[in-house]
Amino acid sequence: MVHRDELGVRSVQIAGNDPDEMAAAAQINVESGAQIIDINMGCPAKKVNRKLAGSALLRYPEIVKSILETVVNAVDVPVTLKIRTGWSPEERNCIEIAQLAEDCGIQALTIHGRTRACLFNGEAEYDNIRAVKQTVSIPVIANGDITDPLKARAVLDYTGADALMVGRAAQGRPWIFREIQHYLDTGEILPPMPMAEVKSIMLGHVRELHDFYGQGKGARIARKHVSWYLQEHAPDDQFRRSFNAIEDASEQLEVLEAFFENFCVNKR
């Protein structure tokens, strides 16, 4: 929970439905070093929505207003908001929520181009993000299905958004951010990441997972990250299945080293 020693901009996202509890959570995080408080009204998960948090709040603008005003007034750092376009395709109200957010002092708004009912199915749509951008003056951040540099450029151009948020596309591909930035800056597509660099990044990531969470929990958490990293390099799934059976953290690292040695030999 302590963020003071972390590099870069330190933004902490909070979720809930009680304005006073949300304000208290914001204050606690600011005291621990958060430089931005982001309020989650976009999560579609049932366990979150059942508690009237995340995207479930989009159906209740009065509660949204109370939460936003209370949190903004509780801290002296910028407060931002993440939403979806609405609860369902029949209840899209992102323009109303965006105007409300601006009136309450929200400093920037991220919009995922799906409703809660859509979950992550189908394709994200950007018409409503564009409409919000044309309606409010605070920065608007476009989110949803931004999977490569060309899509990033197209979404920025179409929506007029001030920035992009990348989520699932960064799983197993943390270098997507520099790929997008390079293309936006130069119009050039970077060549594919060399396997030696993929290996270095992934092994470093896995070691840090082990160190941070401990050997047991770290090894379990590492499984999904390794699966994401290797989706395009081990498409038959056989290696990933055998890797997921490994319980020992050091054995994970040994097996990954061997995988990359064999991969490079087979590619020659």
PDB file of C-alpha atoms in Angstrom:
ATOM      1  CA  MET A   1       0.000   0.000   0.000  1.00  0.00           C
ATOM      2  CA  VAL A   2       2.980   2.334   0.378  1.00  0.00           C
ATOM      3  CA  HIS A   3       3.835   3.995  -2.926  1.00  0.00           C
ATOM      4  CA  ARG A   4       6.300   6.738  -2.055  1.00  0.00           C
ATOM      5  CA  ASP A   5       9.368   4.939  -3.428  1.00  0.00           C
ATOM      6  CA  GLU A   6       7.756   3.887  -6.715  1.00  0.00           C
ATOM      7  CA  LEU A   7       8.916   5.468  -9.944  1.00  0.00           C
ATOM      8  CA  GLY A   8       6.627   7.332 -12.320  1.00  0.00           C
ATOM      9  CA  VAL A   9       3.163   8.697 -11.705  1.00  0.00           C
ATOM     10  CA  ARG A  10       1.528   6.866  -8.807  1.00  0.00           C
ATOM     11  CA  SER A  11      -2.182   6.399  -9.471  1.00  0.00           C
ATOM     12  CA  VAL A  12      -4.304   4.184  -7.215  1.00  0.00           C
ATOM     13  CA  GLN A  13      -7.761   2.968  -8.209  1.00  0.00           C
ATOM     14  CA  ILE A  14     -10.502   2.573  -5.610  1.00  0.00           C
ATOM     15  CA  ALA A  15     -13.934   0.967  -5.875  1.00  0.00           C
ATOM     16  CA  GLY A  16     -17.039   0.967  -3.704  1.00  0.00           C
ATOM     17  CA  ASN A  17     -20.468   2.532  -3.276  1.00  0.00           C
ATOM     18  CA  ASP A  18     -20.314   4.443   0.016  1.00  0.00           C
ATOM     19  CA  PRO A  19     -19.138   8.042  -0.523  1.00  0.00           C
ATOM     20  CA  ASP A  20     -17.592   8.394   2.946  1.00  0.00           C
ATOM     21  CA  GLU A  21     -15.788   5.061   2.741  1.00  0.00           C
ATOM     22  CA  MET A  22     -14.498   5.959  -0.732  1.00  0.00           C
ATOM     23  CA  ALA A  23     -13.263   9.319   0.568  1.00  0.00           C
ATOM     24  CA  ALA A  24     -11.497   7.618   3.462  1.00  0.00           C
ATOM     25  CA  ALA A  25      -9.876   5.133   1.075  1.00  0.00           C
ATOM     26  CA  ALA A  26      -8.703   8.016  -1.108  1.00  0.00           C
ATOM     27  CA  GLN A  27      -7.177   9.803   1.879  1.00  0.00           C
ATOM     28  CA  ILE A  28      -5.384   6.665   3.078  1.00  0.00           C
ATOM     29  CA  ASN A  29      -3.847   6.128  -0.361  1.00  0.00           C
ATOM     30  CA  VAL A  30      -2.761   9.746  -0.719  1.00  0.00           C
ATOM     31  CA  GLU A  31      -1.086   9.529   2.695  1.00  0.00           C
ATOM     32  CA  SER A  32       0.733   6.430   1.396  1.00  0.00           C
ATOM     33  CA  GLY A  33       2.061   8.269  -1.643  1.00  0.00           C
ATOM     34  CA  ALA A  34      -0.653   8.133  -4.317  1.00  0.00           C
ATOM     35  CA  GLN A  35      -0.466  11.144  -6.633  1.00  0.00           C
ATOM     36  CA  ILE A  36      -3.767  10.421  -8.418  1.00  0.00           C
ATOM     37  CA  ILE A  37      -6.927   8.696  -7.191  1.00  0.00           C
ATOM     38  CA  ASP A  38      -8.858   6.855  -9.906  1.00  0.00           C
ATOM     39  CA  ILE A  39     -12.446   5.797  -9.212  1.00  0.00           C
ATOM     40  CA  ASN A  40     -13.550   2.505 -10.756  1.00  0.00           C
ATOM     41  CA  MET A  41     -17.015   2.627 -12.299  1.00  0.00           C
ATOM     42  CA  GLY A  42     -16.094   0.372 -15.191  1.00  0.00           C
ATOM     43  CA  CYS A  43     -15.506  -3.086 -13.733  1.00  0.00           C
ATOM     44  CA  PRO A  44     -18.106  -5.577 -15.057  1.00  0.00           C
ATOM     45  CA  ALA A  45     -17.319  -8.407 -12.611  1.00  0.00           C
ATOM     46  CA  LYS A  46     -20.356  -9.887 -10.858  1.00  0.00           C
ATOM     47  CA  LYS A  47     -18.654  -9.930  -7.451  1.00  0.00           C
ATOM     48  CA  VAL A  48     -18.074  -6.175  -7.795  1.00  0.00           C
ATOM     49  CA  ASN A  49     -21.434  -5.293  -9.329  1.00  0.00           C
ATOM     50  CA  ARG A  50     -23.349  -7.282  -6.687  1.00  0.00           C
ATOM     51  CA  LYS A  51     -22.023  -4.807  -4.126  1.00  0.00           C
ATOM     52  CA  LEU A  52     -23.261  -1.914  -6.272  1.00  0.00           C
ATOM     53  CA  ALA A  53     -19.717  -1.005  -7.252  1.00  0.00           C
ATOM     54  CA  GLY A  54     -17.882  -0.783 -10.550  1.00  0.00           C
ATOM     55  CA  SER A  55     -20.103  -0.384 -13.609  1.00  0.00           C
ATOM     56  CA  ALA A  56     -23.294  -1.127 -11.622  1.00  0.00           C
ATOM     57  CA  LEU A  57     -23.125   2.473 -10.373  1.00  0.00           C
ATOM     58  CA  LEU A  58     -23.748   3.816 -13.880  1.00  0.00           C
ATOM     59  CA  ARG A  59     -27.455   3.075 -13.335  1.00  0.00           C
ATOM     60  CA  TYR A  60     -27.575   5.456 -10.368  1.00  0.00           C
ATOM     61  CA  PRO A  61     -26.323   8.923 -11.341  1.00  0.00           C
ATOM     62  CA  GLU A  62     -27.274  10.400  -7.963  1.00  0.00           C
ATOM     63  CA  ILE A  63     -25.008   7.945  -6.140  1.00  0.00           C
ATOM     64  CA  VAL A  64     -22.293   8.616  -8.723  1.00  0.00           C
ATOM     65  CA  LYS A  65     -22.575  12.334  -8.025  1.00  0.00           C
ATOM     66  CA  SER A  66     -22.355  11.849  -4.276  1.00  0.00           C
ATOM     67  CA  ILE A  67     -19.274   9.617  -4.552  1.00  0.00           C
ATOM     68  CA  LEU A  68     -17.465  11.922  -6.962  1.00  0.00           C
ATOM     69  CA  GLU A  69     -18.118  15.083  -4.985  1.00  0.00           C
ATOM     70  CA  THR A  70     -17.151  13.486  -1.677  1.00  0.00           C
ATOM     71  CA  VAL A  71     -13.902  11.965  -2.953  1.00  0.00           C
ATOM     72  CA  VAL A  72     -12.843  15.091  -4.868  1.00  0.00           C
ATOM     73  CA  ASN A  73     -13.381  17.226  -1.757  1.00  0.00           C
ATOM     74  CA  ALA A  74     -11.510  14.765   0.477  1.00  0.00           C
ATOM     75  CA  VAL A  75      -8.087  14.900  -1.190  1.00  0.00           C
ATOM     76  CA  ASP A  76      -5.763  17.496  -2.664  1.00  0.00           C
ATOM     77  CA  VAL A  77      -4.585  15.358  -5.600  1.00  0.00           C
ATOM     78  CA  PRO A  78      -6.356  14.934  -8.960  1.00  0.00           C
ATOM     79  CA  VAL A  79      -9.252  12.482  -9.007  1.00  0.00           C
ATOM     80  CA  THR A  80     -10.010  10.630 -12.253  1.00  0.00           C
ATOM     81  CA  LEU A  81     -12.834   8.292 -13.263  1.00  0.00           C
ATOM     82  CA  LYS A  82     -13.080   5.127 -15.342  1.00  0.00           C
ATOM     83  CA  ILE A  83     -16.457   4.135 -16.807  1.00  0.00           C
ATOM     84  CA  ARG A  84     -18.078   2.066 -19.532  1.00  0.00           C
ATOM     85  CA  THR A  85     -20.533   3.490 -22.048  1.00  0.00           C
ATOM     86  CA  GLY A  86     -23.435   2.386 -19.849  1.00  0.00           C
ATOM     87  CA  TRP A  87     -25.048  -0.556 -18.110  1.00  0.00           C
ATOM     88  CA  SER A  88     -26.380  -2.101 -21.314  1.00  0.00           C
ATOM     89  CA  PRO A  89     -26.842  -1.140 -24.991  1.00  0.00           C
ATOM     90  CA  GLU A  90     -30.335   0.057 -24.043  1.00  0.00           C
ATOM     91  CA  GLU A  91     -29.008   2.113 -21.117  1.00  0.00           C
ATOM     92  CA  ARG A  92     -26.006   3.939 -22.536  1.00  0.00           C
ATOM     93  CA  ASN A  93     -25.565   7.082 -20.468  1.00  0.00           C
ATOM     94  CA  CYS A  94     -21.854   7.872 -20.714  1.00  0.00           C
ATOM     95  CA  ILE A  95     -22.509  11.419 -21.914  1.00  0.00           C
ATOM     96  CA  GLU A  96     -24.637  12.141 -18.841  1.00  0.00           C
ATOM     97  CA  ILE A  97     -22.051  10.584 -16.524  1.00  0.00           C
ATOM     98  CA  ALA A  98     -19.212  12.447 -18.251  1.00  0.00           C
ATOM     99  CA  GLN A  99     -20.948  15.802 -17.801  1.00  0.00           C
ATOM    100  CA  LEU A 100     -21.660  14.921 -14.181  1.00  0.00           C
ATOM    101  CA  ALA A 101     -18.015  13.981 -13.653  1.00  0.00           C
ATOM    102  CA  GLU A 102     -16.796  17.268 -15.090  1.00  0.00           C
ATOM    103  CA  ASP A 103     -19.216  19.222 -12.893  1.00  0.00           C
ATOM    104  CA  CYS A 104     -17.985  17.329  -9.805  1.00  0.00           C
ATOM    105  CA  GLY A 105     -14.339  18.212 -10.429  1.00  0.00           C
ATOM    106  CA  ILE A 106     -13.085  14.992 -12.012  1.00  0.00           C
ATOM    107  CA  GLN A 107      -9.810  15.797 -13.806  1.00  0.00           C
ATOM    108  CA  ALA A 108      -9.846  13.115 -16.533  1.00  0.00           C
ATOM    109  CA  LEU A 109     -12.231  10.439 -17.760  1.00  0.00           C
ATOM    110  CA  THR A 110     -11.411   7.005 -19.179  1.00  0.00           C
ATOM    111  CA  ILE A 111     -14.131   5.258 -21.199  1.00  0.00           C
ATOM    112  CA  HIS A 112     -14.138   1.598 -22.178  1.00  0.00           C
ATOM    113  CA  GLY A 113     -16.057   1.221 -25.412  1.00  0.00           C
ATOM    114  CA  ARG A 114     -18.476  -1.433 -24.173  1.00  0.00           C
ATOM    115  CA  THR A 115     -21.418  -1.540 -21.790  1.00  0.00           C
ATOM    116  CA  ARG A 116     -21.387  -3.665 -18.663  1.00  0.00           C
ATOM    117  CA  ALA A 117     -23.723  -6.168 -20.349  1.00  0.00           C
ATOM    118  CA  CYS A 118     -21.191  -6.605 -23.166  1.00  0.00           C
ATOM    119  CA  LEU A 119     -18.459  -7.667 -20.705  1.00  0.00           C
ATOM    120  CA  PHE A 120     -15.465  -8.186 -23.034  1.00  0.00           C
ATOM    121  CA  ASN A 121     -17.473  -9.762 -25.853  1.00  0.00           C
ATOM    122  CA  GLY A 122     -17.652  -8.488 -29.406  1.00  0.00           C
ATOM    123  CA  GLU A 123     -15.742  -5.448 -30.549  1.00  0.00           C
ATOM    124  CA  ALA A 124     -15.404  -2.210 -28.631  1.00  0.00           C
ATOM    125  CA  GLU A 125     -17.204   0.753 -30.199  1.00  0.00           C
ATOM    126  CA  TYR A 126     -15.824   4.256 -30.278  1.00  0.00           C
ATOM    127  CA  ASP A 127     -18.814   6.369 -31.346  1.00  0.00           C
ATOM    128  CA  ASN A 128     -19.787   7.081 -27.752  1.00  0.00           C
ATOM    129  CA  ILE A 129     -16.224   7.920 -26.745  1.00  0.00           C
ATOM    130  CA  ARG A 130     -16.156  10.381 -29.618  1.00  0.00           C
ATOM    131  CA  ALA A 131     -19.475  11.868 -28.503  1.00  0.00           C
ATOM    132  CA  VAL A 132     -18.221  12.319 -24.942  1.00  0.00           C
ATOM    133  CA  LYS A 133     -15.034  13.976 -26.170  1.00  0.00           C
ATOM    134  CA  GLN A 134     -17.140  16.479 -28.104  1.00  0.00           C
ATOM    135  CA  THR A 135     -19.267  17.177 -25.015  1.00  0.00           C
ATOM    136  CA  VAL A 136     -16.808  17.758 -22.155  1.00  0.00           C
ATOM    137  CA  SER A 137     -13.627  19.777 -21.836  1.00  0.00           C
ATOM    138  CA  ILE A 138     -11.717  17.509 -19.420  1.00  0.00           C
ATOM    139  CA  PRO A 139      -9.232  15.010 -20.943  1.00  0.00           C
ATOM    140  CA  VAL A 140     -10.873  11.867 -22.316  1.00  0.00           C
ATOM    141  CA  ILE A 141      -8.939   8.594 -22.455  1.00  0.00           C
ATOM    142  CA  ALA A 142     -10.103   5.922 -24.916  1.00  0.00           C
ATOM    143  CA  ASN A 143     -10.005   2.267 -23.853  1.00  0.00           C
ATOM    144  CA  GLY A 144     -11.022  -1.049 -25.389  1.00  0.00           C
ATOM    145  CA  ASP A 145      -9.473  -3.361 -28.004  1.00  0.00           C
ATOM    146  CA  ILE A 146      -6.388  -1.205 -28.566  1.00  0.00           C
ATOM    147  CA  THR A 147      -4.172  -4.105 -29.567  1.00  0.00           C
ATOM    148  CA  ASP A 148      -1.474  -2.651 -31.804  1.00  0.00           C
ATOM    149  CA  PRO A 149       0.031   0.660 -32.982  1.00  0.00           C
ATOM    150  CA  LEU A 150      -2.195   0.960 -36.064  1.00  0.00           C
ATOM    151  CA  LYS A 151      -5.347   0.503 -33.980  1.00  0.00           C
ATOM    152  CA  ALA A 152      -4.039   3.041 -31.490  1.00  0.00           C
ATOM    153  CA  ARG A 153      -3.596   5.659 -34.203  1.00  0.00           C
ATOM    154  CA  ALA A 154      -7.027   4.915 -35.675  1.00  0.00           C
ATOM    155  CA  VAL A 155      -8.789   5.200 -32.293  1.00  0.00           C
ATOM    156  CA  LEU A 156      -7.077   8.482 -31.459  1.00  0.00           C
ATOM    157  CA  ASP A 157      -7.951   9.930 -34.860  1.00  0.00           C
ATOM    158  CA  TYR A 158     -11.578   8.782 -34.779  1.00  0.00           C
ATOM    159  CA  THR A 159     -12.456   9.675 -31.199  1.00  0.00           C
ATOM    160  CA  GLY A 160     -10.312  12.775 -30.807  1.00  0.00           C
ATOM    161  CA  ALA A 161      -9.338  11.347 -27.408  1.00  0.00           C
ATOM    162  CA  ASP A 162      -6.483  12.923 -25.497  1.00  0.00           C
ATOM    163  CA  ALA A 163      -4.849   9.619 -24.597  1.00  0.00           C
ATOM    164  CA  LEU A 164      -5.226   5.857 -24.753  1.00  0.00           C
ATOM    165  CA  MET A 165      -5.491   3.191 -22.068  1.00  0.00           C
ATOM    166  CA  VAL A 166      -4.249  -0.309 -22.884  1.00  0.00           C
ATOM    167  CA  GLY A 167      -5.324  -3.237 -20.739  1.00  0.00           C
ATOM    168  CA  ARG A 168      -5.497  -6.844 -21.909  1.00  0.00           C
ATOM    169  CA  ALA A 169      -3.235  -6.271 -24.929  1.00  0.00           C
ATOM    170  CA  ALA A 170      -0.330  -5.624 -22.539  1.00  0.00           C
ATOM    171  CA  GLN A 171      -0.658  -9.054 -20.923  1.00  0.00           C
ATOM    172  CA  GLY A 172       2.485 -10.912 -21.940  1.00  0.00           C
ATOM    173  CA  ARG A 173       3.476  -7.978 -24.134  1.00  0.00           C
ATOM    174  CA  PRO A 174       4.523  -5.103 -21.877  1.00  0.00           C
ATOM    175  CA  TRP A 175       6.533  -3.607 -24.739  1.00  0.00           C
ATOM    176  CA  ILE A 176       3.288  -2.688 -26.547  1.00  0.00           C
ATOM    177  CA  PHE A 177       3.506   0.776 -24.985  1.00  0.00           C
ATOM    178  CA  ARG A 178       6.819   1.613 -26.617  1.00  0.00           C
ATOM    179  CA  GLU A 179       5.588   0.108 -29.900  1.00  0.00           C
ATOM    180  CA  ILE A 180       2.551   2.391 -29.861  1.00  0.00           C
ATOM    181  CA  GLN A 181       4.512   5.451 -28.772  1.00  0.00           C
ATOM    182  CA  HIS A 182       7.147   4.900 -31.457  1.00  0.00           C
ATOM    183  CA  TYR A 183       4.496   4.614 -34.165  1.00  0.00           C
ATOM    184  CA  LEU A 184       2.620   7.699 -32.962  1.00  0.00           C
ATOM    185  CA  ASP A 185       5.888   9.661 -32.888  1.00  0.00           C
ATOM    186  CA  THR A 186       7.443   8.445 -36.157  1.00  0.00           C
ATOM    187  CA  GLY A 187       4.839   6.597 -38.223  1.00  0.00           C
ATOM    188  CA  GLU A 188       7.162   3.577 -38.229  1.00  0.00           C
ATOM    189  CA  ILE A 189       6.390   0.091 -36.942  1.00  0.00           C
ATOM    190  CA  LEU A 190       9.110  -1.316 -34.713  1.00  0.00           C
ATOM    191  CA  PRO A 191      10.427  -4.763 -35.719  1.00  0.00           C
ATOM    192  CA  PRO A 192       9.271  -7.734 -33.609  1.00  0.00           C
ATOM    193  CA  MET A 193      10.871  -8.008 -30.198  1.00  0.00           C
ATOM    194  CA  PRO A 194      13.985 -10.238 -30.433  1.00  0.00           C
ATOM    195  CA  MET A 195      13.520 -13.509 -28.567  1.00  0.00           C
ATOM    196  CA  ALA A 196      16.580 -12.791 -26.431  1.00  0.00           C
ATOM    197  CA  GLU A 197      14.845  -9.660 -25.155  1.00  0.00           C
ATOM    198  CA  VAL A 198      11.528 -11.465 -24.648  1.00  0.00           C
ATOM    199  CA  LYS A 199      13.435 -14.025 -22.582  1.00  0.00           C
ATOM    200  CA  SER A 200      15.161 -11.346 -20.517  1.00  0.00           C
ATOM    201  CA  ILE A 201      11.940  -9.446 -19.808  1.00  0.00           C
ATOM    202  CA  MET A 202       9.916 -12.554 -18.978  1.00  0.00           C
ATOM    203  CA  LEU A 203      12.507 -14.158 -16.708  1.00  0.00           C
ATOM    204  CA  GLY A 204      12.991 -10.851 -14.915  1.00  0.00           C
ATOM    205  CA  HIS A 205       9.236 -10.566 -14.469  1.00  0.00           C
ATOM    206  CA  VAL A 206       8.923 -14.105 -13.109  1.00  0.00           C
ATOM    207  CA  ARG A 207      11.811 -13.586 -10.654  1.00  0.00           C
ATOM    208  CA  GLU A 208      10.197 -10.416  -9.369  1.00  0.00           C
ATOM    209  CA  LEU A 209       6.860 -12.207  -8.956  1.00  0.00           C
ATOM    210  CA  HIS A 210       8.634 -14.847  -6.870  1.00  0.00           C
ATOM    211  CA  ASP A 211      10.401 -12.207  -4.794  1.00  0.00           C
ATOM    212  CA  PHE A 212       7.342 -10.037  -4.245  1.00  0.00           C
ATOM    213  CA  TYR A 213       4.703 -12.695  -3.502  1.00  0.00           C
ATOM    214  CA  GLY A 214       6.953 -15.377  -2.062  1.00  0.00           C
ATOM    215  CA  GLN A 215       8.017 -18.641  -3.688  1.00  0.00           C
ATOM    216  CA  GLY A 216       4.690 -20.478  -3.386  1.00  0.00           C
ATOM    217  CA  LYS A 217       2.180 -17.793  -4.320  1.00  0.00           C
ATOM    218  CA  GLY A 218       4.640 -16.203  -6.746  1.00  0.00           C
ATOM    219  CA  ALA A 219       4.990 -19.453  -8.670  1.00  0.00           C
ATOM    220  CA  ARG A 220       1.215 -19.800  -8.958  1.00  0.00           C
ATOM    221  CA  ILE A 221       0.771 -16.210 -10.140  1.00  0.00           C
ATOM    222  CA  ALA A 222       3.638 -16.578 -12.616  1.00  0.00           C
ATOM    223  CA  ARG A 223       1.737 -19.288 -14.519  1.00  0.00           C
ATOM    224  CA  LYS A 224      -0.781 -16.927 -16.105  1.00  0.00           C
ATOM    225  CA  HIS A 225       1.902 -14.385 -17.002  1.00  0.00           C
ATOM    226  CA  VAL A 226       4.091 -17.014 -18.671  1.00  0.00           C
ATOM    227  CA  SER A 227       1.038 -18.255 -20.563  1.00  0.00           C
ATOM    228  CA  TRP A 228       0.411 -14.738 -21.869  1.00  0.00           C
ATOM    229  CA  TYR A 229       4.045 -14.222 -22.851  1.00  0.00           C
ATOM    230  CA  LEU A 230       4.210 -17.489 -24.762  1.00  0.00           C
ATOM    231  CA  GLN A 231       0.851 -17.419 -26.545  1.00  0.00           C
ATOM    232  CA  GLU A 232       2.411 -16.708 -29.941  1.00  0.00           C
ATOM    233  CA  HIS A 233       5.615 -18.690 -29.302  1.00  0.00           C
ATOM    234  CA  ALA A 234       4.067 -21.873 -27.838  1.00  0.00           C
ATOM    235  CA  PRO A 235       0.681 -22.038 -29.567  1.00  0.00           C
ATOM    236  CA  ASP A 236       0.231 -25.815 -29.175  1.00  0.00           C
ATOM    237  CA  ASP A 237      -0.253 -25.316 -25.429  1.00  0.00           C
ATOM    238  CA  GLN A 238       1.777 -28.422 -24.521  1.00  0.00           C
ATOM    239  CA  PHE A 239       4.571 -26.453 -22.867  1.00  0.00           C
ATOM    240  CA  ARG A 240       2.154 -24.198 -21.023  1.00  0.00           C
ATOM    241  CA  ARG A 241       0.226 -27.165 -19.640  1.00  0.00           C
ATOM    242  CA  SER A 242       3.386 -28.827 -18.343  1.00  0.00           C
ATOM    243  CA  PHE A 243       4.653 -25.497 -16.974  1.00  0.00           C
ATOM    244  CA  ASN A 244       1.432 -24.995 -15.021  1.00  0.00           C
ATOM    245  CA  ALA A 245       2.053 -28.269 -13.172  1.00  0.00           C
ATOM    246  CA  ILE A 246       5.354 -26.997 -11.701  1.00  0.00           C
ATOM    247  CA  GLU A 247       5.093 -26.071  -8.025  1.00  0.00           C
ATOM    248  CA  ASP A 248       8.695 -25.009  -7.362  1.00  0.00           C
ATOM    249  CA  ALA A 249       9.754 -21.436  -8.215  1.00  0.00           C
ATOM    250  CA  SER A 250      13.375 -22.262  -9.063  1.00  0.00           C
ATOM    251  CA  GLU A 251      12.233 -25.126 -11.290  1.00  0.00           C
ATOM    252  CA  GLN A 252      10.017 -22.662 -13.174  1.00  0.00           C
ATOM    253  CA  LEU A 253      13.063 -20.561 -14.019  1.00  0.00           C
ATOM    254  CA  GLU A 254      15.103 -23.612 -15.078  1.00  0.00           C
ATOM    255  CA  VAL A 255      12.329 -24.854 -17.357  1.00  0.00           C
ATOM    256  CA  LEU A 256      11.921 -21.416 -18.937  1.00  0.00           C
ATOM    257  CA  GLU A 257      15.665 -21.206 -19.594  1.00  0.00           C
ATOM    258  CA  ALA A 258      15.512 -24.593 -21.306  1.00  0.00           C
ATOM    259  CA  PHE A 259      12.446 -23.584 -23.326  1.00  0.00           C
ATOM    260  CA  PHE A 260      14.218 -20.562 -24.789  1.00  0.00           C
ATOM    261  CA  GLU A 261      17.377 -22.564 -25.540  1.00  0.00           C
ATOM    262  CA  ASN A 262      15.322 -25.154 -27.436  1.00  0.00           C
ATOM    263  CA  PHE A 263      13.245 -22.478 -29.143  1.00  0.00           C
ATOM    264  CA  CYS A 264      16.342 -20.690 -30.447  1.00  0.00           C
ATOM    265  CA  VAL A 265      17.936 -23.970 -31.608  1.00  0.00           C
ATOM    266  CA  ASN A 266      14.764 -24.981 -33.469  1.00  0.00           C
ATOM    267  CA  LYS A 267      14.566 -21.572 -35.174  1.00  0.00           C
ATOM    268  CA  ARG A 268      18.077 -21.853 -36.644  1.00  0.00           C
TER     269      ARG A 268
END
